[in-house]
Coordinates of C-alpha atoms in Angstrom, one line a residue:
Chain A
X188 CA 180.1 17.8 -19.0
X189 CA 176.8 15.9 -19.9
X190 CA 174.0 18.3 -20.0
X191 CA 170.2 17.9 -20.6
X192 CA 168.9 20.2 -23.1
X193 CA 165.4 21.2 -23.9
X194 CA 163.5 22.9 -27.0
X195 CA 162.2 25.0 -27.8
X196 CA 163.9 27.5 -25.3
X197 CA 160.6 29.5 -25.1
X198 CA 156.8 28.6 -27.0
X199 CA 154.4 31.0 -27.6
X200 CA 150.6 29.8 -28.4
X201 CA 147.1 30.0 -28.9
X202 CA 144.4 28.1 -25.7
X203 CA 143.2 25.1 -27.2
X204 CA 146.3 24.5 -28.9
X205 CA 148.6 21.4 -29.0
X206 CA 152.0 21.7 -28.2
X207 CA 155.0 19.5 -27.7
X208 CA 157.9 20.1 -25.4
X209 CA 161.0 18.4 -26.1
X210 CA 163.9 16.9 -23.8
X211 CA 166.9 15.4 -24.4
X212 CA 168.7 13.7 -21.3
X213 CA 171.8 12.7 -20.3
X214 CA 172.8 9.7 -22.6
X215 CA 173.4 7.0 -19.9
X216 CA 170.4 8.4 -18.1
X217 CA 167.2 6.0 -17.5
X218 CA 165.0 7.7 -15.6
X219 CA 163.6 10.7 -16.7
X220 CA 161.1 13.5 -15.3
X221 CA 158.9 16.3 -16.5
X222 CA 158.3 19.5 -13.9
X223 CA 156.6 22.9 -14.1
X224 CA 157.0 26.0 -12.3
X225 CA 154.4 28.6 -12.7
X226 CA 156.1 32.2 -11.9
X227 CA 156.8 33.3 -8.5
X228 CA 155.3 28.9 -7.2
X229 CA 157.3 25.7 -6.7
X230 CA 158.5 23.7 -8.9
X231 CA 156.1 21.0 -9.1
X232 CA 157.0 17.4 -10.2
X233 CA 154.1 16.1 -13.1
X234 CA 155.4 12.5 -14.3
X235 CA 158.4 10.2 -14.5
X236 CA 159.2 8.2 -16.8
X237 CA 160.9 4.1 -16.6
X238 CA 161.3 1.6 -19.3
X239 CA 159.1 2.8 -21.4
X240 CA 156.3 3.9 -19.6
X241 CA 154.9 5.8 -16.8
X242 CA 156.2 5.2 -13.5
X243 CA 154.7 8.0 -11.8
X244 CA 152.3 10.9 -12.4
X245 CA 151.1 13.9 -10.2
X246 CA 147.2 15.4 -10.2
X247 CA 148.6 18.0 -12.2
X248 CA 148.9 15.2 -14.9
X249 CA 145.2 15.0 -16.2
X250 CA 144.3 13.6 -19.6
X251 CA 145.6 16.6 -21.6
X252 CA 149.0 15.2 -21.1
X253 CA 151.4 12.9 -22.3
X254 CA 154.8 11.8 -22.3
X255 CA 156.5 9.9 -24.6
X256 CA 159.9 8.9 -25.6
X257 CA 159.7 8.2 -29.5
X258 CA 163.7 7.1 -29.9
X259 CA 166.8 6.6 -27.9
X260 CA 167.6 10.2 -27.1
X261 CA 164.5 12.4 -27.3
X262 CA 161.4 12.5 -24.2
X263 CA 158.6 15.0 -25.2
X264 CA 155.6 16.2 -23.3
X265 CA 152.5 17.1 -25.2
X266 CA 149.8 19.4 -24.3
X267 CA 147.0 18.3 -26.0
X268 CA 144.6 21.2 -25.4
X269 CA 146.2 24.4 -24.0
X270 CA 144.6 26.6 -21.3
X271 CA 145.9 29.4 -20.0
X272 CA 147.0 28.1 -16.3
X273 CA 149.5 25.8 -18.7
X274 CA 151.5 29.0 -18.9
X275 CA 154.9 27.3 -16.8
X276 CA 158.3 27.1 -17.0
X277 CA 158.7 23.1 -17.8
X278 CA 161.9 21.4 -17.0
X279 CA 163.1 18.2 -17.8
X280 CA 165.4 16.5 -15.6
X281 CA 167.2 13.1 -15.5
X282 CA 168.8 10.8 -13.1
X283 CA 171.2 7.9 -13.5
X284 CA 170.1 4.5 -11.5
X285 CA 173.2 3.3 -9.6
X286 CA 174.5 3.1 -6.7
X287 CA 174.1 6.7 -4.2
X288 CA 173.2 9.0 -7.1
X289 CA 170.2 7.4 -7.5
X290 CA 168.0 10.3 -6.6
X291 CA 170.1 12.9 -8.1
X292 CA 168.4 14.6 -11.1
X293 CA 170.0 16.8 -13.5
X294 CA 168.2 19.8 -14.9
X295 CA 167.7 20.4 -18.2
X296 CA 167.7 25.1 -19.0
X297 CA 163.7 24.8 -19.0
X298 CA 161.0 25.7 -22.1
X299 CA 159.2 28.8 -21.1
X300 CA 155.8 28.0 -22.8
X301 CA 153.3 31.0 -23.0
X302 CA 149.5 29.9 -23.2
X303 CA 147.6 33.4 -25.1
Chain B
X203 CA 151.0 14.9 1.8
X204 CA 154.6 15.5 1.4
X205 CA 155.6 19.4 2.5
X206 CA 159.2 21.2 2.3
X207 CA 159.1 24.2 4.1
X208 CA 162.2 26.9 3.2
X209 CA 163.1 29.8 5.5
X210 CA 164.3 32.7 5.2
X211 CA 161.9 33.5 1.9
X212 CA 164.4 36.3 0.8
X213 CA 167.8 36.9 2.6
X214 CA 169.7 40.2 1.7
X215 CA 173.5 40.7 2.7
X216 CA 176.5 41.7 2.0
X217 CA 180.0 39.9 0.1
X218 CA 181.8 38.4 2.9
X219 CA 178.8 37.6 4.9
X220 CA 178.1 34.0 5.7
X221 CA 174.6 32.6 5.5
X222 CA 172.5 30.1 6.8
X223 CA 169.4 28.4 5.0
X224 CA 167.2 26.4 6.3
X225 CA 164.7 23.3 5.2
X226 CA 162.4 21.5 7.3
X227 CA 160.4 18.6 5.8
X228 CA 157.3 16.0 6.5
X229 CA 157.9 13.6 3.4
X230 CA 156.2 9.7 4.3
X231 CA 159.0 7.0 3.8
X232 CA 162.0 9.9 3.7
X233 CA 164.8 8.8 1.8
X234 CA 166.9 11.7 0.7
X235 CA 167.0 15.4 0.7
X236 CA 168.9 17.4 -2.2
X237 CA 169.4 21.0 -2.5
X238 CA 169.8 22.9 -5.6
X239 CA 170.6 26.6 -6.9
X240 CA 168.6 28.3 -9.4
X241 CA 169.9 31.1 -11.0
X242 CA 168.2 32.2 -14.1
X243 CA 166.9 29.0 -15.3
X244 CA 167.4 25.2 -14.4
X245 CA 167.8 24.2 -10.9
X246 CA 171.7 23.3 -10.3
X247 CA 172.6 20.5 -8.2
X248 CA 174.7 20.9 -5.0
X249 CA 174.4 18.6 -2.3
X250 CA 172.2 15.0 -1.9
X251 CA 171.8 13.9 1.9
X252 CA 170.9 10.8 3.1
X253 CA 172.2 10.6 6.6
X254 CA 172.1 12.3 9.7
X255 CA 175.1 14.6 11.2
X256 CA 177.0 13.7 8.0
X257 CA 178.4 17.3 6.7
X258 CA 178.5 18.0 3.0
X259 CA 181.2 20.3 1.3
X260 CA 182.3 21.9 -1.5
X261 CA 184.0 25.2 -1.1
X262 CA 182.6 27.4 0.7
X263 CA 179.1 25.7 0.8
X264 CA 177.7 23.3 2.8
X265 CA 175.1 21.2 4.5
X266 CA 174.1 18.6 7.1
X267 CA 170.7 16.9 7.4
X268 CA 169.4 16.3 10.7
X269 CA 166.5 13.4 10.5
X270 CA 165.2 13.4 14.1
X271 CA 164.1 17.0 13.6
X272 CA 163.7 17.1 10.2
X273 CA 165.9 19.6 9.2
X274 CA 168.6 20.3 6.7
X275 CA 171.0 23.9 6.4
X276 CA 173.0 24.9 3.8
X277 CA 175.5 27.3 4.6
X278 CA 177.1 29.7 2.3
X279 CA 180.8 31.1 3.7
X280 CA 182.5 34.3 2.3
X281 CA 179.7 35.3 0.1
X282 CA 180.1 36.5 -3.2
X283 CA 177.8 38.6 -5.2
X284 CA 177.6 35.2 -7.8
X285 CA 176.5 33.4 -4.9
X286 CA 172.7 35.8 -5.6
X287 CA 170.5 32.9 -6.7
X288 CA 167.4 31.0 -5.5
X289 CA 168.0 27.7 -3.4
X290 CA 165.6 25.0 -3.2
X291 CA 165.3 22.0 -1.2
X292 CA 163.8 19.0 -2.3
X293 CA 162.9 15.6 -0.8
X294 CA 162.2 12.3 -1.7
X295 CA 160.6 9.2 -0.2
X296 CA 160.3 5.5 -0.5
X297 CA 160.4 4.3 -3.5
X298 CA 158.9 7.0 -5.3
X299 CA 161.1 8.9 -7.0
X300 CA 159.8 12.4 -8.1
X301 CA 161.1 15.4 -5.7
X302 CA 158.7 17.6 -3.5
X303 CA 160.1 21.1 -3.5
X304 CA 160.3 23.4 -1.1
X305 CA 159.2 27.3 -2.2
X306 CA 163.0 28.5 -2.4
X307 CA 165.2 31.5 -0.7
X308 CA 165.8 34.0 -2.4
X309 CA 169.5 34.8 -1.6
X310 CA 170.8 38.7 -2.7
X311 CA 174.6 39.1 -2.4
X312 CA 175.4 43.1 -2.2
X313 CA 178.9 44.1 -3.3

């Protein structure tokens, strides 16, 4: 079964750095998300991502963020400028536009990203 | 502001046991409301609902959305100890897309 995948599986860094969280969705996917959960919170949505661009972002989604989907099967999120508070779980997720599954999104494992 | 409100928190019981979860929601424009299970990582889907009264299944879970009080359950029949997970609720509305999550159950399945 088509799965979304994320890498790495876990990122340790330094505040202040940059670092870039990877995604690959489901192939026939077109819509595609980026989410945190900060231990023991809610998973909280940050952007989605349509045709190219941006179709909607969250506060959470400040200048320090970006998303970008540089070929056909790769969608990355960059931290520009680490802090501490990034510390999260991210997951990726993707959804298929047709018909009634159109708001189903499919969960990529997660990148456990440690801010030090 | 969109809110999803889960209850119990946690939920402790034993195999066998059936459970009831429960979601109530204020989301603007509703359109859908999907529940998931989280185990150790990635949310899992289970069950989208779009409609009132309308009862989702699939084995022994399952779950019906009631839109004039804003409520879904998900209930969880014959429990078995791999049924131990967190289960979030999430909802969306109009056209936007992203979900708003509720905080989760914990649910523990004793042997």
């Amino acid at each position: 079964e088509p799965e979304v995948t994320q890498t790495p599986s876990h990122q340790v860094t330094q505040m202040g750095q940059e670092v870039i969280l990877r995604c690959v969705p489901i192939s026939n996917h077109l819509y595609f998300y980026w989410y945190r959960q900060i231990l023991g919170q809610k998973v909280e949505f940050l952007v989605s991502f349509y045709n190219n661009e941006i179709s909607e972002k969250s506060e959470i989604f400040d200048d320090q963020f970006s998303v970008e989907r540089p070929d056909g099967s790769n969608f990355t999120l960059k931290i520009r400028s680490t802090k501490l508070e990034d510390s999260a779980m991210y997951f990726c997720a993707s959804t298929y536009l047709s018909g009634s599954s159109t708001d189903t999104q499919y969960f990529g494992p997660g990148t456990r990203l440690t801010v030090l | 502001e969109d809110k999803v409100v889960q209850s119990p928190l946690s939920l402790v019981v034993h195999e066998g046991d059936t459970v009831t979860l429960n979601c109530s929601y204020e989301v603007t424009n509703f359109r859908s409301l999907l529940w998931y299970k989280q185990e150790k990582k990635a949310p899992t889907f289970l069950f989208m609902l779009t409609s009132s009264g309308i009862e989702k299944k699939s084995g022994r879970l399952s779950s019906i959305l009631d839109k004039k009080e804003l409520f879904s359950i998900l209930n969880i029949t014959a429990t078995q100890t791999g049924d131990s997970a967190v289960y979030l609720c999430a909802g969306t509305s109009g056209s936007a897309r992203q979900l708003t999550f509720g905080s989760g159950t914990q649910l523990t399945v004793l042997p």
